[in-house]
Coordinates of C-alpha atoms and ligand atoms in Angstrom, one line a residue:
M1 CA 125.6 103.8 109.7
C2 CA 126.5 104.8 106.6
D3 CA 123.7 104.7 103.7
Q4 CA 124.2 108.4 103.1
Y5 CA 122.6 109.3 99.5
T6 CA 119.7 110.1 97.8
E7 CA 117.4 107.5 96.2
E8 CA 118.2 109.0 93.4
Q9 CA 121.6 108.3 93.6
L10 CA 120.9 104.7 94.9
S11 CA 118.9 104.5 92.2
F12 CA 121.7 105.2 89.5
C13 CA 124.4 103.7 91.1
T14 CA 121.8 100.4 90.8
N15 CA 121.6 100.4 87.4
L16 CA 125.7 101.4 86.2
P17 CA 127.1 98.3 85.0
K18 CA 129.5 97.6 87.7
I19 CA 132.9 95.1 88.3
E20 CA 133.6 93.7 91.8
L21 CA 137.5 92.9 92.4
H22 CA 137.4 92.8 96.2
A23 CA 134.4 90.0 97.2
H24 CA 135.0 87.5 100.0
L25 CA 132.7 84.3 99.4
N26 CA 131.5 83.5 103.4
G27 CA 131.3 87.7 103.8
S28 CA 128.6 88.2 100.8
L29 CA 126.4 85.5 102.1
R30 CA 122.2 86.2 101.9
D31 CA 121.2 86.3 105.5
Q32 CA 118.9 83.9 105.3
T33 CA 120.8 81.5 103.7
I34 CA 122.8 81.7 107.0
K35 CA 119.9 81.6 109.0
E36 CA 118.4 78.6 107.6
L37 CA 122.1 76.9 107.4
A38 CA 121.7 77.8 111.2
D39 CA 118.6 76.0 112.0
M40 CA 119.6 72.7 109.6
R41 CA 122.7 72.1 111.8
K42 CA 120.6 73.2 115.5
L43 CA 123.6 75.4 115.7
D44 CA 123.1 77.3 119.7
P45 CA 120.7 79.8 119.5
T46 CA 122.8 82.8 121.5
L47 CA 125.1 82.6 119.0
C48 CA 123.3 82.8 116.0
H49 CA 121.0 86.2 116.6
V50 CA 123.8 88.0 114.8
V51 CA 122.6 86.9 112.3
E52 CA 119.0 89.2 112.6
K53 CA 120.8 91.4 113.3
G54 CA 120.5 94.8 111.1
E55 CA 123.4 96.6 111.7
R56 CA 126.5 94.7 113.3
T57 CA 129.1 96.3 116.0
L58 CA 132.7 94.3 115.0
S59 CA 132.5 92.0 117.5
E60 CA 128.9 91.0 116.1
V61 CA 130.8 91.2 112.6
F62 CA 133.4 88.4 114.1
Q63 CA 130.5 86.9 115.7
L64 CA 128.6 86.4 113.0
F65 CA 131.7 85.0 110.9
G66 CA 131.9 82.6 113.9
V67 CA 129.2 80.8 112.8
I68 CA 128.9 81.4 108.4
H69 CA 132.5 79.2 109.1
Q70 CA 130.4 76.0 111.0
V71 CA 128.0 76.5 108.8
T72 CA 129.8 76.0 105.3
T73 CA 131.0 72.6 106.0
D74 CA 129.5 70.5 103.2
H75 CA 129.9 70.8 99.8
A76 CA 127.3 70.9 98.6
I77 CA 126.0 74.0 100.9
L78 CA 129.3 75.6 99.1
T79 CA 128.1 75.2 95.9
R80 CA 124.9 76.6 96.5
I81 CA 126.7 79.6 98.2
T82 CA 128.5 80.4 95.3
Q83 CA 126.0 80.6 93.4
E84 CA 123.7 82.8 95.6
V85 CA 126.3 84.9 95.6
I86 CA 127.4 85.2 92.3
E87 CA 123.3 85.8 91.8
D88 CA 123.0 88.5 93.9
F89 CA 126.0 90.4 92.0
A90 CA 124.2 89.6 89.0
A91 CA 121.0 91.3 90.7
D92 CA 123.0 94.3 91.3
N93 CA 124.5 95.0 87.5
V94 CA 127.5 93.6 88.5
Q95 CA 128.9 92.6 84.9
Y96 CA 132.3 91.0 86.8
L97 CA 132.7 89.2 89.6
E98 CA 136.3 88.0 90.7
L99 CA 135.0 86.2 94.6
R100 CA 137.7 85.4 96.7
T101 CA 137.4 81.9 99.3
T102 CA 140.5 80.4 101.1
P103 CA 140.4 76.8 100.4
K104 CA 139.5 74.5 103.7
D105 CA 141.2 71.7 104.8
R106 CA 138.5 70.7 107.0
L107 CA 139.4 66.7 107.1
E108 CA 136.9 66.1 109.6
H109 CA 134.2 67.5 107.5
G110 CA 135.8 65.1 105.0
M111 CA 137.3 68.2 102.5
T112 CA 140.7 69.5 101.1
K113 CA 142.1 72.5 100.2
R114 CA 141.3 71.2 96.7
S115 CA 137.1 69.5 97.5
Y116 CA 136.1 72.3 98.7
T117 CA 137.6 74.9 95.7
E118 CA 136.1 72.2 93.5
A119 CA 132.7 72.8 95.1
V120 CA 133.0 76.3 94.9
L121 CA 133.9 75.9 91.1
Q122 CA 130.9 73.7 90.9
G123 CA 127.9 76.6 91.7
V124 CA 130.1 79.5 89.1
Q125 CA 129.7 76.9 86.8
K126 CA 125.3 76.4 87.7
A127 CA 125.2 80.2 88.4
K128 CA 126.3 80.3 84.2
A129 CA 124.3 77.1 83.0
G130 CA 120.9 79.2 84.5
G131 CA 121.3 82.0 82.4
C132 CA 123.1 84.1 85.1
P133 CA 125.4 86.8 82.1
T134 CA 128.1 88.0 85.4
M135 CA 131.5 87.2 83.8
V136 CA 132.7 85.1 87.2
R137 CA 137.2 84.7 88.3
L138 CA 138.1 83.1 91.7
L139 CA 140.7 84.2 93.7
L140 CA 142.3 81.2 96.6
S141 CA 143.4 83.4 99.6
I142 CA 146.0 82.4 101.7
D143 CA 145.1 83.1 105.3
R144 CA 147.3 84.9 107.3
R145 CA 146.8 82.2 110.1
E146 CA 148.5 80.0 107.2
D147 CA 152.2 78.6 107.0
A148 CA 154.8 78.0 104.3
A149 CA 153.5 74.7 103.6
A150 CA 149.9 75.7 103.7
A151 CA 150.4 79.1 101.9
M152 CA 152.6 77.1 99.2
A153 CA 149.6 74.6 99.0
T154 CA 147.0 77.2 97.7
V155 CA 149.3 78.7 95.5
M156 CA 149.8 74.5 94.0
L157 CA 146.2 74.6 93.4
A158 CA 145.4 77.5 92.0
A159 CA 147.9 77.2 89.8
E160 CA 146.4 73.9 88.8
L161 CA 143.2 75.3 88.1
Q162 CA 143.4 77.7 86.4
A163 CA 141.8 75.8 83.0
E164 CA 138.7 76.1 86.0
G165 CA 139.0 79.6 86.4
V166 CA 140.8 80.5 89.4
V167 CA 142.6 83.7 88.2
G168 CA 144.6 84.6 91.5
V169 CA 145.9 84.3 94.6
D170 CA 145.2 86.7 97.9
L171 CA 146.8 87.5 101.1
S172 CA 143.9 88.0 104.2
G173 CA 142.9 87.0 107.4
N174 CA 143.6 89.1 110.6
P175 CA 146.4 92.3 109.8
T176 CA 147.7 91.9 113.1
I177 CA 148.3 88.5 112.8
G178 CA 151.3 86.3 111.2
S179 CA 154.7 87.9 109.6
W180 CA 155.5 88.6 105.2
D181 CA 158.6 86.3 105.0
T182 CA 155.8 83.1 105.8
W183 CA 154.0 83.5 102.7
A184 CA 156.3 85.7 100.1
P185 CA 158.2 82.1 98.7
A186 CA 154.6 81.2 98.2
L187 CA 153.2 84.4 96.2
G188 CA 156.6 84.7 94.2
H189 CA 156.0 80.8 93.1
A190 CA 152.4 82.6 92.1
R191 CA 153.6 84.9 90.3
K192 CA 156.7 82.6 88.3
L193 CA 153.9 80.2 87.9
G194 CA 151.5 82.8 85.8
L195 CA 148.8 84.0 88.5
R196 CA 148.1 87.3 89.6
L197 CA 148.5 88.6 92.9
T198 CA 146.5 91.3 95.0
L199 CA 147.3 91.2 98.9
H200 CA 145.3 93.0 101.5
A201 CA 147.7 95.7 103.2
A202 CA 147.9 98.9 105.5
E203 CA 144.5 97.5 107.5
V204 CA 146.5 98.5 110.6
Y205 CA 149.9 100.4 110.8
A206 CA 152.6 97.8 110.5
P207 CA 155.2 99.8 108.5
A208 CA 157.6 97.3 107.7
E209 CA 155.0 94.8 106.5
T210 CA 153.3 97.5 104.4
K211 CA 156.7 97.7 102.7
Q212 CA 157.6 94.7 102.2
I213 CA 153.9 94.3 99.8
L214 CA 155.4 97.5 98.2
D215 CA 158.0 96.6 97.0
F216 CA 157.0 93.1 96.0
R217 CA 154.6 94.9 93.9
P218 CA 151.7 92.6 93.1
D219 CA 149.4 93.4 90.3
R220 CA 146.7 95.1 93.1
L221 CA 146.4 95.9 96.6
G222 CA 143.2 96.2 99.2
H223 CA 142.1 98.9 101.4
M224 CA 145.6 100.8 102.4
C225 CA 143.8 102.5 105.3
C226 CA 146.6 103.6 107.3
L227 CA 149.8 105.2 105.7
D228 CA 152.5 107.1 106.8
I229 CA 153.7 110.1 105.0
D230 CA 156.7 108.2 103.1
L231 CA 154.8 104.5 102.4
E232 CA 151.8 107.3 100.8
Q233 CA 154.8 108.2 98.5
Q234 CA 156.0 105.3 97.3
F235 CA 152.4 103.8 96.8
F236 CA 150.7 106.8 94.6
S237 CA 154.3 106.1 92.5
S238 CA 154.0 102.3 92.5
C239 CA 150.9 103.1 90.6
I240 CA 149.3 100.3 92.0
P241 CA 146.2 99.5 91.6
V242 CA 143.7 99.7 94.8
E243 CA 140.3 98.0 96.0
L244 CA 138.5 100.3 98.5
C245 CA 135.3 99.0 100.9
L246 CA 134.6 102.1 102.4
S247 CA 132.1 100.4 104.1
S248 CA 134.0 97.5 105.6
N249 CA 136.4 100.0 106.7
I250 CA 133.9 102.0 108.9
I251 CA 132.5 98.9 110.6
T252 CA 135.6 96.8 111.7
E253 CA 137.3 100.6 112.8
S254 CA 139.7 100.6 110.3
V255 CA 138.8 104.5 108.7
A256 CA 136.5 106.8 111.8
S257 CA 134.1 108.1 108.8
V258 CA 133.0 108.1 105.0
S259 CA 134.9 111.5 105.8
D260 CA 137.4 110.5 106.8
H261 CA 137.8 107.6 104.3
H262 CA 141.5 108.0 101.7
F263 CA 139.3 107.3 98.6
L264 CA 139.4 111.0 98.1
P265 CA 142.9 111.6 98.4
F266 CA 143.4 108.8 96.5
F267 CA 140.6 109.8 93.6
R268 CA 142.2 113.4 93.9
A269 CA 145.6 112.0 93.3
G270 CA 144.6 110.5 90.5
H271 CA 145.7 106.5 92.0
P272 CA 143.5 104.1 90.5
V273 CA 140.4 103.0 92.5
I274 CA 138.4 100.5 92.6
L275 CA 135.0 101.1 94.8
C276 CA 134.3 97.1 96.1
T277 CA 131.7 95.4 98.8
D278 CA 134.6 93.4 100.7
D279 CA 131.9 91.7 102.9
S280 CA 128.2 92.6 100.6
G281 CA 126.2 90.0 103.0
V282 CA 127.9 90.8 106.9
F283 CA 128.0 94.4 106.2
H284 CA 124.5 94.6 105.0
T285 CA 125.8 96.5 101.5
S286 CA 126.2 96.1 97.8
L287 CA 128.1 97.5 95.0
S288 CA 125.2 100.2 93.8
K289 CA 125.1 101.5 97.9
E290 CA 129.4 101.7 98.3
Y291 CA 129.5 103.4 94.3
A292 CA 126.2 105.6 96.3
I293 CA 127.6 106.3 99.4
A294 CA 131.0 107.3 97.3
A295 CA 128.9 109.9 95.5
H296 CA 127.0 111.6 98.4
A297 CA 130.4 111.7 100.5
F298 CA 132.8 113.3 97.7
G299 CA 130.6 114.9 95.6
L300 CA 131.9 112.5 93.0
S301 CA 129.3 113.6 89.2
Q302 CA 127.4 111.5 87.1
R303 CA 130.4 111.7 84.8
D304 CA 132.9 110.6 87.3
L305 CA 131.2 107.8 88.6
W306 CA 130.8 106.4 84.9
Q307 CA 134.7 106.7 84.7
L308 CA 135.2 104.8 88.0
S309 CA 132.9 101.6 86.8
E310 CA 134.2 101.4 83.4
Q311 CA 138.0 101.8 84.3
A312 CA 138.1 98.9 86.7
I313 CA 137.6 96.8 84.0
E314 CA 141.1 97.8 83.4
H315 CA 142.6 96.5 86.6
A316 CA 140.5 92.6 86.4
F317 CA 142.6 89.5 86.5
L318 CA 141.0 89.3 82.5
S319 CA 142.9 87.7 79.0
A320 CA 142.2 90.9 76.7
D321 CA 139.4 89.9 75.0
D322 CA 137.9 89.2 78.3
K323 CA 138.1 92.9 78.9
H324 CA 137.2 93.9 75.5
E325 CA 134.0 92.0 75.8
L326 CA 133.0 93.8 79.1
R327 CA 134.0 97.4 77.1
Q328 CA 131.1 96.6 74.5
R329 CA 128.7 95.6 77.2
W330 CA 129.8 99.5 78.7
A331 CA 129.2 101.1 75.6
E332 CA 126.2 99.7 75.1
Q333 CA 124.7 100.0 78.4
R334 CA 125.9 104.0 78.2
S335 CA 124.5 105.0 74.9
G336 CA 121.0 102.7 76.6
S337 CA 121.2 105.1 79.4
G338 CA 121.0 107.8 76.9
Ligands
ZN401 ZN1 139.2 91.9 102.2

């Protein structure tokens, strides 16, 4: 659909060290794993045909998320998929991955928000123990369907698991559902507890809510597709870095085509932007492909691409020491690339 780039561009972007700051665990699964788990669970085959689709329509994307939800009901499976997702990002030369997921209370499956998150953290540990070089941190997401109490429970859990590698909290889910006032107290509390905040915003045109989010001043924003002139002005003067996901925005119809994407005006304005995948499995993409799509559509030079990937380090929710280590990795790979 938007895979327009040359082989040379893709090869350059694959070799480029990269930072992924906006990846949802459930959206980043391998098709092959979903299929295997769906077969194991004996899910209705008519529901599962979307797993084998090459390109998916928006409604097929939603169906696929339904299948994924049905097969991720077991702690061992959560650990496995987390490990696989990390390994896939590592194979794509992603040096730092900030993975996000929504902790779920699914008591019918013996799962709580805490046990869910611990299973995911175990997957992070397993990837590391297996020699995976990618540095990984976790963000816990609040789903927009959740009420104030559930949002606060996620924040408290994130705070308790900071030493285990949870660095922040995200707000995500269907952008037409819920209201800012529901989650604002939990998000404000998260900030007081030292958690970093990245919020999905302006995926649809919702000027009142987008203004509330900008006034709240999160550490990072996701998407920012639908802004009017006033909001764009406030956004630019805020200098809040934004995670941009080209394929995702096009497939979910937030943006009509790559050439219409707001990456270019944001980039030209000098606003801090970070290219990300959102849901690499569901959208059949990779971070290298997203960089290659941007290079092709917006005429980015190799120097621009190095700058984009290296500047993303500054926006990671990492300590100064960890960022220093990443900068060193960039310096080594850049000198090695000739
Ligand atoms: Zn997202």
